[in-house]
Short mmCIF file of C-alpha atoms in Angstrom, two decimals:
data_model
loop_
_atom_site.label_atom_id
_atom_site.label_comp_id
_atom_site.label_asym_id
_atom_site.label_seq_id
_atom_site.Cartn_x
_atom_site.Cartn_y
_atom_site.Cartn_z
CA MET A 21 119.62 51.56 68.81
CA THR A 22 117.36 48.52 68.17
CA LYS A 23 117.92 46.79 64.89
CA PRO A 24 114.85 46.34 62.61
CA ASP A 25 114.80 42.57 63.18
CA GLN A 26 114.96 42.93 66.97
CA LYS A 27 111.96 43.30 69.23
CA LYS A 28 111.97 45.78 72.08
CA PRO A 29 111.80 44.05 75.43
CA ALA A 30 108.32 43.99 76.75
CA ASN A 31 107.60 45.85 80.02
CA LYS A 32 107.79 43.31 82.78
CA THR A 33 104.99 43.14 85.36
CA HIS A 34 106.35 43.90 88.80
CA LEU A 35 104.60 42.69 91.95
CA ILE A 36 105.82 43.30 95.49
CA ILE A 37 104.34 42.69 98.92
CA ARG A 38 105.41 45.26 101.52
CA ASN A 39 104.26 46.74 104.78
CA ALA A 40 101.50 49.33 104.50
CA THR A 41 102.17 52.97 105.41
CA GLN A 42 99.92 55.88 106.36
CA ARG A 43 100.31 57.19 102.77
CA ASP A 44 98.63 54.05 101.49
CA ILE A 45 95.37 54.60 103.30
CA PRO A 46 93.38 56.20 100.35
CA ALA A 47 94.41 53.35 98.05
CA ILE A 48 93.60 50.67 100.66
CA LYS A 49 90.16 52.21 101.18
CA LYS A 50 89.54 52.10 97.46
CA VAL A 51 90.50 48.42 97.28
CA ALA A 52 88.15 47.53 100.18
CA ASN A 53 85.27 49.52 98.70
CA ASP A 54 85.76 48.01 95.28
CA VAL A 55 85.96 44.46 96.69
CA TYR A 56 82.98 44.73 99.02
CA GLY A 57 80.91 47.20 97.09
CA GLY A 58 80.36 49.26 100.21
CA ALA A 59 78.52 46.40 101.94
CA GLN A 60 80.62 44.37 104.31
CA MET A 61 83.31 46.95 104.81
CA ALA A 62 81.12 50.01 104.59
CA SER A 63 82.41 51.08 108.00
CA TYR A 64 86.08 50.88 106.96
CA THR A 65 87.22 54.42 107.56
CA SER A 66 90.57 56.16 107.25
CA ASP A 67 90.76 56.29 111.02
CA MET A 68 90.41 52.52 111.26
CA LEU A 69 93.20 51.97 108.75
CA ARG A 70 95.31 54.55 110.53
CA GLY A 71 94.77 52.64 113.78
CA GLN A 72 95.64 49.32 112.22
CA ILE A 73 98.91 50.61 110.73
CA SER A 74 99.79 52.56 113.94
CA ASN A 75 99.01 49.77 116.36
CA PHE A 76 100.98 47.06 114.52
CA PRO A 77 102.98 48.37 111.52
CA GLU A 78 104.70 45.02 110.95
CA GLY A 79 101.36 43.24 110.48
CA GLN A 80 99.75 45.28 107.70
CA PHE A 81 100.64 44.44 104.09
CA VAL A 82 99.80 45.78 100.66
CA ALA A 83 100.24 44.04 97.33
CA VAL A 84 101.60 46.52 94.75
CA LEU A 85 101.37 45.54 91.12
CA ASP A 86 103.08 47.92 88.66
CA ASN A 87 102.92 50.68 91.29
CA LYS A 88 99.22 50.17 91.96
CA ILE A 89 97.96 48.83 95.29
CA VAL A 90 95.71 45.91 94.40
CA GLY A 91 95.43 44.02 97.67
CA TYR A 92 95.50 44.54 101.47
CA CYS A 93 96.15 42.27 104.42
CA GLY A 94 95.50 43.37 108.02
CA THR A 95 96.64 41.50 111.18
CA PHE A 96 97.36 42.01 114.87
CA ILE A 97 98.54 39.84 117.76
CA ILE A 98 96.05 38.58 120.36
CA ASP A 99 96.07 36.49 123.52
CA GLU A 100 95.35 32.78 123.18
CA ASP A 101 92.17 32.84 125.31
CA GLU A 102 90.74 35.63 123.18
CA ALA A 103 91.82 34.08 119.86
CA LEU A 104 90.33 30.66 120.53
CA SER A 105 87.09 31.69 122.25
CA LYS A 106 83.82 32.82 120.59
CA HIS A 107 83.94 36.37 119.35
CA THR A 108 82.63 38.81 116.71
CA TRP A 109 84.65 40.78 114.28
CA ARG A 110 83.92 44.01 116.10
CA GLU A 111 84.87 42.64 119.53
CA ILE A 112 88.16 41.03 118.50
CA THR A 113 89.39 43.87 116.25
CA GLY A 114 88.48 46.69 118.64
CA GLY A 115 85.86 48.03 116.27
CA GLY A 116 88.16 47.71 113.24
CA PHE A 117 91.13 49.68 114.68
CA ALA A 118 93.24 46.66 115.74
CA SER A 119 93.33 48.44 119.10
CA ARG A 120 93.37 45.12 120.98
CA HIS A 121 96.79 44.32 119.57
CA GLU A 122 98.91 42.65 122.30
CA PRO A 123 102.67 42.60 121.52
CA ASP A 124 103.12 39.74 124.00
CA GLY A 125 100.14 37.74 122.75
CA ASP A 126 100.17 34.17 121.37
CA TYR A 127 98.38 34.22 118.01
CA LEU A 128 98.38 36.36 114.91
CA TYR A 129 94.84 37.39 114.13
CA GLY A 130 93.84 37.90 110.49
CA MET A 131 91.33 40.74 110.36
CA GLU A 132 91.34 41.35 106.63
CA VAL A 133 92.49 40.13 103.25
CA CYS A 134 91.04 41.69 100.12
CA VAL A 135 92.21 41.76 96.48
CA LEU A 136 90.71 43.66 93.58
CA PRO A 137 88.58 41.24 91.60
CA GLU A 138 90.32 41.86 88.32
CA TYR A 139 93.63 40.74 89.79
CA ARG A 140 92.57 37.57 91.61
CA GLY A 141 93.99 35.33 88.94
CA ALA A 142 97.50 36.47 89.91
CA ARG A 143 97.37 34.55 93.19
CA ILE A 144 97.86 37.76 95.14
CA GLY A 145 95.68 36.47 97.97
CA GLN A 146 97.97 33.46 98.27
CA ARG A 147 100.94 35.72 98.56
CA LEU A 148 99.30 37.79 101.28
CA TYR A 149 98.50 34.63 103.25
CA ASN A 150 102.13 33.56 102.85
CA GLU A 151 103.25 36.90 104.33
CA ARG A 152 101.04 36.25 107.34
CA LYS A 153 102.67 32.83 107.84
CA LYS A 154 106.17 34.32 107.53
CA LEU A 155 105.31 36.96 110.11
CA CYS A 156 103.85 34.38 112.44
CA ILE A 157 107.01 32.25 112.22
CA HIS A 158 109.27 35.27 112.60
CA LYS A 159 107.38 36.39 115.76
CA ARG A 160 107.48 32.83 117.13
CA LEU A 161 103.71 32.89 117.57
CA LYS A 162 101.65 29.73 118.07
CA GLY A 163 99.65 30.29 114.90
CA ILE A 164 97.14 32.30 112.92
CA VAL A 165 93.43 32.62 113.82
CA PHE A 166 90.61 34.41 112.05
CA GLY A 167 86.92 34.28 111.20
CA GLY A 168 86.62 32.97 107.64
CA ARG A 169 83.72 34.16 105.50
CA MET A 170 81.55 31.41 104.12
CA PRO A 171 79.84 33.23 101.17
CA GLY A 172 78.11 30.17 99.84
CA PHE A 173 76.19 29.38 103.00
CA ALA A 174 73.19 31.74 102.56
CA ALA A 175 72.47 30.38 99.09
CA LYS A 176 72.63 26.75 100.28
CA LYS A 177 70.92 27.27 103.61
CA ARG A 178 67.88 25.22 102.62
CA LYS A 179 69.99 22.17 101.94
CA PHE A 180 72.48 22.69 104.76
CA THR A 181 70.34 24.13 107.52
CA THR A 182 73.26 24.83 109.92
CA PRO A 183 76.65 26.39 109.32
CA GLU A 184 78.23 23.29 110.90
CA ALA A 185 76.57 21.06 108.30
CA TYR A 186 77.71 23.39 105.51
CA LEU A 187 81.34 23.37 106.71
CA GLU A 188 81.28 19.54 107.11
CA ALA A 189 80.10 19.20 103.50
CA ILE A 190 83.04 21.36 102.42
CA LYS A 191 85.55 19.31 104.41
CA GLU A 192 84.11 16.09 102.87
CA GLY A 193 84.47 17.52 99.36
CA GLN A 194 80.75 17.44 98.63
CA ILE A 195 80.64 21.16 97.85
CA ARG A 196 83.07 23.98 97.33
CA ASP A 197 83.15 27.41 98.94
CA GLN A 198 85.38 29.98 97.26
CA VAL A 199 86.78 31.22 100.59
CA ILE A 200 86.70 28.24 102.96
CA SER A 201 87.97 25.78 100.36
CA PHE A 202 90.88 28.10 99.65
CA GLN A 203 91.74 28.33 103.33
CA LEU A 204 91.59 24.55 103.86
CA LYS A 205 93.92 24.16 100.87
CA ASN A 206 96.34 26.49 102.71
CA ASP A 207 96.55 24.19 105.76
CA PHE A 208 94.04 26.02 107.91
CA GLU A 209 91.66 23.89 109.97
CA ILE A 210 88.14 24.64 111.07
CA ILE A 211 87.88 24.71 114.87
CA GLY A 212 84.28 25.93 115.16
CA VAL A 213 81.61 28.37 114.05
CA LEU A 214 81.45 32.06 115.02
CA PRO A 215 77.76 33.13 115.12
CA GLY A 216 77.01 36.82 114.51
CA TYR A 217 80.61 37.37 113.44
CA LEU A 218 79.78 40.02 110.88
CA ALA A 219 76.07 40.81 110.73
CA SER A 220 76.44 42.77 107.45
CA ASP A 221 77.86 39.67 105.64
CA ALA A 222 74.58 38.53 104.14
CA GLU A 223 76.24 35.87 101.92
CA SER A 224 77.48 34.13 105.05
CA ALA A 225 74.21 34.82 106.96
CA GLY A 226 76.39 36.59 109.53
CA PHE A 227 78.36 33.41 110.40
CA ALA A 228 82.08 32.75 110.06
CA ALA A 229 84.24 29.64 110.27
CA HIS A 230 86.66 29.80 113.16
CA MET A 231 89.96 29.04 111.35
CA LEU A 232 93.36 28.04 112.77
CA TRP A 233 96.81 27.55 111.28
CA LYS A 234 99.45 26.14 113.63
CA ASN A 235 103.00 27.38 113.35
CA PRO A 236 105.03 24.28 112.42
CA ARG A 237 108.17 25.78 113.96
CA ILE A 238 106.60 25.79 117.47
CA ASP A 239 106.27 22.75 119.76
CA HIS A 240 102.61 22.97 120.58
CA THR A 241 102.83 20.52 123.43
CA ASP A 242 104.79 23.04 125.50
CA ALA A 243 104.97 26.53 124.03
CA PRO A 244 105.91 29.11 126.69
CA LYS A 245 105.07 32.73 126.05
CA VAL A 246 108.09 34.55 124.53
CA GLN A 247 109.02 38.15 125.15
CA ARG A 248 109.25 39.84 121.78
CA GLY A 249 110.64 43.07 120.37
CA ARG A 250 112.83 45.75 121.94
CA LEU A 251 112.03 48.52 124.35
CA PRO A 252 111.12 51.75 122.49
CA ASP A 253 113.40 54.72 122.98
CA THR A 254 112.63 57.32 125.62
CA VAL A 255 110.60 60.35 124.36
CA ARG A 256 111.46 63.63 126.07
CA ILE A 257 108.58 66.09 126.48
CA SER A 258 108.76 69.80 127.28
CA THR A 259 105.65 71.70 128.36
CA VAL A 260 105.55 75.46 128.52
CA GLN A 261 103.67 77.48 131.13
CA TRP A 262 103.16 80.76 129.30
CA MET A 263 102.97 84.13 131.05
CA GLN A 264 100.41 86.48 129.58
CA ARG A 265 101.68 90.08 129.70
CA ARG A 266 101.69 93.14 127.53
CA VAL A 267 104.10 93.27 124.57
CA THR A 268 105.13 96.21 122.48
CA SER A 269 105.54 94.43 119.12
CA PHE A 270 105.01 91.14 117.27
CA GLU A 271 108.78 90.68 117.27
CA GLU A 272 108.91 90.83 121.05
CA PHE A 273 106.28 88.12 121.20
CA MET A 274 108.17 85.87 118.80
CA THR A 275 111.40 86.38 120.74
CA GLN A 276 109.71 84.77 123.75
CA VAL A 277 108.42 81.89 121.56
CA LYS A 278 111.91 81.33 120.21
CA PHE A 279 113.31 81.28 123.77
CA PHE A 280 111.15 78.33 124.85
CA ILE A 281 111.72 76.43 121.61
CA GLU A 282 115.52 76.93 121.66
CA THR A 283 115.70 76.06 125.36
CA SER A 284 113.68 72.89 124.91
CA SER A 285 115.89 71.94 122.01
CA ASP A 286 119.01 72.55 124.11
CA TYR A 287 117.59 70.06 126.64
CA LYS A 288 117.19 67.51 123.81
CA ALA A 289 113.37 67.48 123.96
CA ASP A 290 111.54 65.67 121.20
CA PHE A 291 108.37 67.77 121.72
CA VAL A 292 107.70 71.24 123.08
CA THR A 293 104.13 72.21 123.87
CA PHE A 294 102.50 75.64 123.96
CA PRO A 295 99.08 76.61 125.44
CA GLU A 296 95.71 77.28 123.83
CA LEU A 297 95.45 80.81 122.39
CA PHE A 298 98.76 81.79 123.97
CA ALA A 299 99.17 84.61 121.41
CA LEU A 300 96.35 86.49 123.17
CA GLN A 301 98.86 88.98 124.45
CA LEU A 302 99.11 90.39 120.97
CA LEU A 303 95.75 91.99 121.68
CA SER A 304 97.64 94.35 124.01
CA LEU A 305 98.94 96.00 120.81
CA LEU A 306 95.46 97.28 119.96
CA THR A 307 95.19 101.09 120.14
CA GLU A 308 91.43 101.30 120.02
CA GLU A 309 88.67 99.69 122.04
CA MET A 310 87.05 96.66 120.41
CA THR A 311 84.34 94.15 121.28
CA PRO A 312 85.45 90.61 122.13
CA GLU A 313 84.34 89.40 118.68
CA GLN A 314 86.27 92.20 116.89
CA SER A 315 89.42 91.56 118.95
CA ILE A 316 89.52 87.79 118.26
CA LEU A 317 89.14 88.49 114.56
CA GLU A 318 92.01 90.94 114.85
CA MET A 319 94.08 88.26 116.52
CA ALA A 320 93.31 85.82 113.73
CA LYS A 321 95.27 88.08 111.38
CA TYR A 322 98.47 86.97 113.12
CA THR A 323 97.91 83.21 112.88
CA ASP A 324 99.51 82.48 109.50
CA ARG A 325 102.53 84.54 110.45
CA ILE A 326 102.97 82.75 113.80
CA VAL A 327 102.62 79.33 112.24
CA ASP A 328 105.15 80.15 109.53
CA GLU A 329 107.72 81.33 112.08
CA MET A 330 107.21 78.24 114.33
CA HIS A 331 107.42 75.98 111.31
CA LYS A 332 110.84 77.32 110.50
CA MET A 333 111.97 76.91 114.14
CA ALA A 334 110.82 73.26 114.21
CA VAL A 335 113.22 72.41 111.41
CA ARG A 336 115.98 74.71 112.55
CA TYR A 337 115.99 73.50 116.20
CA ASN A 338 115.20 69.86 115.32
CA ILE A 339 112.15 69.63 117.59
CA ASN A 340 108.46 68.77 117.16
CA ILE A 341 106.34 71.76 118.17
CA ILE A 342 102.76 71.49 119.47
CA GLY A 343 102.21 75.15 118.64
CA GLY A 344 99.27 75.84 120.90
CA SER A 345 96.05 76.94 119.26
CA HIS A 346 95.08 80.02 117.31
CA PRO A 347 91.93 81.61 115.86
CA LYS A 348 91.52 81.07 112.15
CA ILE A 349 88.79 81.81 109.62
CA ASP A 350 88.36 78.77 107.44
CA ASP A 351 87.53 78.61 103.73
CA ASP A 352 83.81 78.80 104.53
CA GLY A 353 84.24 82.01 106.51
CA VAL A 354 83.79 80.24 109.87
CA LEU A 355 85.93 81.16 112.84
CA LYS A 356 87.65 78.11 114.36
CA ASN A 357 90.10 77.46 117.19
CA ILE A 358 92.92 75.43 115.57
CA ALA A 359 95.96 73.75 117.07
CA TYR A 360 99.00 73.60 114.78
CA VAL A 361 101.59 70.89 114.99
CA MET A 362 104.91 71.65 113.33
CA LEU A 363 107.14 68.60 112.96
CA ARG A 364 110.89 68.72 112.59
CA ASP A 365 110.67 67.06 109.21
CA GLY A 366 108.96 70.21 107.91
CA THR A 367 105.35 68.99 107.83
CA ILE A 368 102.48 70.92 109.42
CA HIS A 369 99.31 69.39 110.85
CA GLN A 370 96.09 70.96 112.13
CA GLN A 371 93.58 69.90 114.80
CA GLU A 372 90.40 71.95 115.21
CA LYS A 373 88.78 72.32 118.56
CA ILE A 374 85.68 70.14 118.45
CA HIS A 375 83.68 71.54 121.38
CA VAL A 376 83.68 75.29 121.85
CA THR A 377 82.72 76.54 125.30
CA PRO A 378 79.57 78.64 125.84
CA ASN A 379 81.88 81.63 126.38
CA GLU A 380 83.64 81.17 123.04
CA ARG A 381 80.35 80.63 121.27
CA ILE A 382 78.67 83.70 122.77
CA TRP A 383 81.44 86.26 122.78
CA TRP A 384 83.58 85.18 119.77
CA LYS A 385 80.91 83.44 117.56
CA MET A 386 83.36 80.56 117.30
CA LYS A 387 82.30 77.10 115.99
CA GLY A 388 83.62 73.62 116.52
CA GLY A 389 85.37 71.32 114.02
CA ASN A 390 84.29 67.88 112.87
CA ALA A 391 87.34 65.57 113.05
CA VAL A 392 89.99 64.27 115.47
CA ARG A 393 92.90 62.55 113.81
CA ALA A 394 96.04 60.97 115.19
CA ILE A 395 99.25 62.46 113.82
CA GLU A 396 102.22 60.38 112.76
CA THR A 397 105.57 61.68 114.11
CA ASP A 398 109.14 60.36 114.29
CA CYS A 399 108.31 59.50 117.95
CA GLY A 400 105.11 57.59 117.30
CA MET A 401 101.49 58.56 116.94
CA ILE A 402 100.15 61.52 118.94
CA GLY A 403 96.84 63.33 119.27
CA VAL A 404 95.76 66.84 120.25
CA LEU A 405 92.71 67.82 122.31
CA ILE A 406 92.21 71.55 122.83
CA CYS A 407 91.21 72.40 126.43
CA TYR A 408 87.42 71.66 126.61
CA ASP A 409 87.84 68.67 124.28
CA SER A 410 89.74 66.87 127.06
CA GLU A 411 86.46 66.73 129.00
CA PHE A 412 84.82 64.46 126.40
CA PRO A 413 86.16 60.89 126.74
CA GLU A 414 84.96 59.79 123.30
CA LEU A 415 87.51 62.00 121.54
CA ALA A 416 90.53 60.65 123.47
CA ARG A 417 89.37 57.05 122.91
CA HIS A 418 89.01 57.72 119.20
CA LEU A 419 92.58 59.05 119.00
CA VAL A 420 93.99 56.15 121.00
CA ASP A 421 92.11 53.68 118.77
CA GLN A 422 94.00 55.30 115.87
CA GLY A 423 97.30 54.56 117.68
CA ALA A 424 98.01 57.73 119.70
CA VAL A 425 100.12 57.08 122.78
CA ILE A 426 100.62 60.71 123.83
CA LEU A 427 97.74 63.24 123.94
CA PHE A 428 98.65 66.92 124.05
CA VAL A 429 96.15 69.29 125.70
CA PRO A 430 96.83 72.99 125.15
CA PHE A 431 94.49 74.83 127.48
CA SER A 432 93.55 78.28 128.73
CA THR A 433 91.51 78.68 131.91
CA ASP A 434 90.67 81.82 133.85
CA GLU A 435 90.27 80.48 137.37
CA ARG A 436 91.02 77.37 139.44
CA GLN A 437 87.69 75.55 138.99
CA GLY A 438 88.06 75.72 135.21
CA TYR A 439 91.64 74.48 135.40
CA MET A 440 90.72 71.59 137.70
CA ARG A 441 88.05 70.40 135.25
CA VAL A 442 90.74 70.14 132.53
CA ARG A 443 93.26 68.62 134.91
CA TYR A 444 90.98 65.95 136.42
CA CYS A 445 89.56 64.97 133.03
CA SER A 446 93.01 64.76 131.48
CA GLN A 447 94.15 62.47 134.28
CA ALA A 448 91.07 60.35 133.66
CA ARG A 449 91.95 60.14 129.96
CA ALA A 450 95.43 58.95 130.90
CA ILE A 451 94.05 56.24 133.13
CA GLU A 452 91.18 54.97 130.96
CA ASN A 453 93.24 54.96 127.78
CA GLN A 454 96.57 53.95 129.37
CA CYS A 455 98.42 56.76 127.64
CA TYR A 456 100.41 59.89 128.47
CA VAL A 457 98.65 63.28 128.56
CA VAL A 458 100.55 66.62 128.35
CA LEU A 459 98.92 69.84 129.50
CA SER A 460 100.22 73.30 128.63
CA GLY A 461 98.47 76.45 129.88
CA ASN A 462 98.50 80.19 130.24
CA VAL A 463 99.14 82.15 133.49
CA GLY A 464 99.25 85.80 134.30
CA ASN A 465 96.92 88.74 133.50
CA LEU A 466 96.09 91.00 130.59
CA PRO A 467 94.44 94.12 132.06
CA GLY A 468 92.18 95.93 129.55
CA VAL A 469 91.87 92.97 127.17
CA PRO A 470 88.19 91.93 127.18
CA ASN A 471 87.20 88.29 127.83
CA VAL A 472 90.84 87.11 128.36
CA ASP A 473 91.98 89.32 131.22
CA ILE A 474 92.87 86.72 133.91
CA HIS A 475 94.45 83.23 133.73
CA TYR A 476 95.09 80.34 136.07
CA GLY A 477 97.13 77.32 135.15
CA GLN A 478 99.52 74.55 136.11
CA SER A 479 101.11 72.76 133.12
CA CYS A 480 101.94 69.11 133.72
CA ILE A 481 102.73 65.72 132.14
CA LEU A 482 100.40 62.93 133.29
CA SER A 483 100.68 59.18 133.15
CA PRO A 484 98.47 56.19 133.96
CA CYS A 485 98.45 55.11 137.60
CA ASP A 486 100.22 51.77 137.97
CA PHE A 487 103.54 50.34 139.17
CA TYR A 488 105.40 51.31 136.01
CA PHE A 489 104.65 55.06 136.39
CA PRO A 490 105.23 57.84 138.93
CA ARG A 491 103.37 57.30 142.19
CA ASP A 492 100.66 59.96 141.66
CA GLY A 493 100.46 59.60 137.87
CA ILE A 494 102.38 62.88 137.47
CA ALA A 495 105.60 62.66 135.44
CA ALA A 496 106.26 66.39 135.80
CA GLU A 497 104.39 69.57 136.70
CA CYS A 498 105.04 73.30 136.91
CA SER A 499 104.46 75.46 139.92
CA PRO A 500 101.01 77.11 139.63
CA ASN A 501 100.78 80.47 137.97
CA THR A 502 104.52 80.92 137.37
CA GLU A 503 106.19 81.20 133.97
CA MET A 504 108.35 78.14 133.50
CA VAL A 505 108.94 74.95 131.55
CA SER A 506 108.90 71.32 132.75
CA PHE A 507 110.42 68.20 131.24
CA ALA A 508 109.81 64.48 131.46
CA ASP A 509 111.17 61.37 129.76
CA LEU A 510 108.36 59.05 128.76
CA ARG A 511 108.73 55.34 127.86
CA TYR A 512 106.38 53.66 125.44
CA ALA A 513 107.51 50.29 126.84
CA ASN A 514 105.81 51.15 130.14
CA ILE A 515 102.56 51.85 128.23
CA ASN A 516 102.80 48.50 126.43
CA THR A 517 103.46 46.68 129.69
CA ALA A 518 100.52 48.38 131.45
CA ARG A 519 98.14 47.67 128.58
CA ASN A 520 99.01 44.01 128.42
CA SER A 521 99.90 42.99 131.95
CA GLY A 522 99.02 45.90 134.23
CA THR A 523 97.12 45.78 137.49
CA VAL A 524 94.14 46.94 135.39
CA GLN A 525 93.95 46.77 131.59
CA ASN A 526 91.41 49.33 130.54
CA LEU A 527 91.90 49.02 126.80
CA LYS A 528 92.10 45.27 126.75
CA ASP A 529 89.08 44.79 129.01
CA ARG A 530 86.64 46.96 127.02
CA ARG A 531 83.30 45.27 126.31
CA PHE A 532 83.08 45.56 122.50
CA ASP A 533 80.04 43.35 122.66
CA LEU A 534 78.20 46.15 124.53
CA TYR A 535 79.56 49.50 123.36
CA ALA A 536 81.98 51.28 121.03
CA VAL A 537 82.91 54.79 119.88
CA GLU A 538 81.71 55.33 116.32
CA TRP A 539 82.53 58.50 114.41
CA ASN A 540 79.60 59.56 112.24
CA LYS A 541 81.61 61.54 109.72
CA GLU A 542 84.47 60.24 107.59
CA GLN A 543 87.79 61.98 108.30
CA ASP A 544 89.75 62.43 105.09
#
C-alpha cells in the first residue's frame, strides 16, 4: 500500500516500432486519412495496404504509442535502373500495391511515411526513417530512394519558378521546406526532380525531389547484386474432381466430403479444393417438382450446415479447405453464389462470385458481389475466383496486386466448350500474373434435376510457362469426367524467380504510365 507521503508512479509512455500486419489496416488507413485529409492519399484503400503488407512484410512498419497506431512507413525493393530513373508514384509503386517489389533488387524504395499531426513532436517520423535505414543495411541494399514531397514549392512558385531553383535554395539554406529540409538533415541527397510524381499533391505542384541515401556499409564502387532470403517451403495442393450423383441423405453427402478432406490430409496437403456448387446433388433429395429458382433456394437452406461441418474438418484434419461455392441469401435478401474458405486455424472467409452468367441470372435470379479480396493463410496469400470470374483478367490482377500467389477457381460447366473457356482463361491468368491457378470442377450427371443435369470437367493445377515450371504449364490434372483427386507441390521460390528474372516478366514489365486496374468501390 502506498504511504501518504509517497506518489504513485506515473504511467509511462510506451512507443514501439514494429512490422505492420493485416490486422493493422483499418488503423493505418485512419492515420493516412487524418494526415492527408483525404487529398493526396484519397486512393489509399484496404486492398493497397493489404498488397503492401503481403508483397513485402518486412518493409512495412507502424509506430505504436500507448497501444495506438500513430504512424506508418511503407517500403519495397526495386531494381537500380527503375529506382534511379524518372518515374511517378503510381508507376513505381504498382498503383500503390507495392506489386513491383523485387526481392533481388538493389534499392529500398520509400513509398510512404505518415505520422498523425498531434504526435509529430515525438520524433516518430525520425524513428520510422531509422527503421528504413536498418532494413536497408540488414538487406545489404545499395541505399534508399524515394520521391520527396516539397510542400512549400507551390506557395513560393512565383519567386522560384522551377522546382530545381526551389531545391537549390533549400540546399543553400536560403529557405526551409518542412519535408525536404528534414530529409537533407537525415543524410539524403537530391539527385533530381520527378515531374508529375503525384498530380494530386497540389502543395508540391505535382513535383517531387528524387532523394537518395547511400548505404554506408556497401562499397559503392563495386557492389555486386546479392542473393537474399531463403527459398519458401513447398505448398502441397489437392484438387477434387467431384462426381455428381444422386444421394439418399445429407449424411451420405457429407461422408463423401469427409473422404476427400481426410484423404488430402493423409497426403499432407496444405489445401484441398472443391468445385463450384458441388452440393447440387442434394437437390436429388427433393420429392416434388420445382422450378430452377425454387430448387436453388431450397439448396441454399443447406449452406450454413455444410460450411459448419467443413469448418470443423479444417481444424480436425489440419488442412485449409477451399470449400467450393454455395448459394446463399444475404442480409439484403439477395441470392449470391459464395465461395467459403475454411482455414485450419479456425477462421472462415467468404468470396462472392462477381460475374453471374446469363443462365444464373435468368433461371436462378442470382446477383453478383462487389469485392475480391486476397486471403491471408499460413501458406501465404491466396485468392478465389468462382468459375466465370476467371474469364475477367481485371479480377485476377487485383488479387495478385494484393499479394495472392495462388488463385483457386471452383467451377461448374455443363459441356466441353464451357469448360475450355474456364481452362484457357485460367491458364492465361497464370501466365499474365505469374502465379499458380487451381481448378476444381464437377463431373457426372443428375437426371431429373433442372438446369444442372449434365457436367463436364477436368480439374487441374496450372503454372506459368517458363523454365522453372512444368513443360506445358500443368503441374497436375485429373482425367476428364472421372471422379478423382490430383496433387501437386508448388514452390513460391519459382514464382519469385520468374517474376524477377524469367524469360518474360509480365508483372514487372507492366506500363503503369499507360494503364492500371482501379477498383471503384472500397473493400472493407
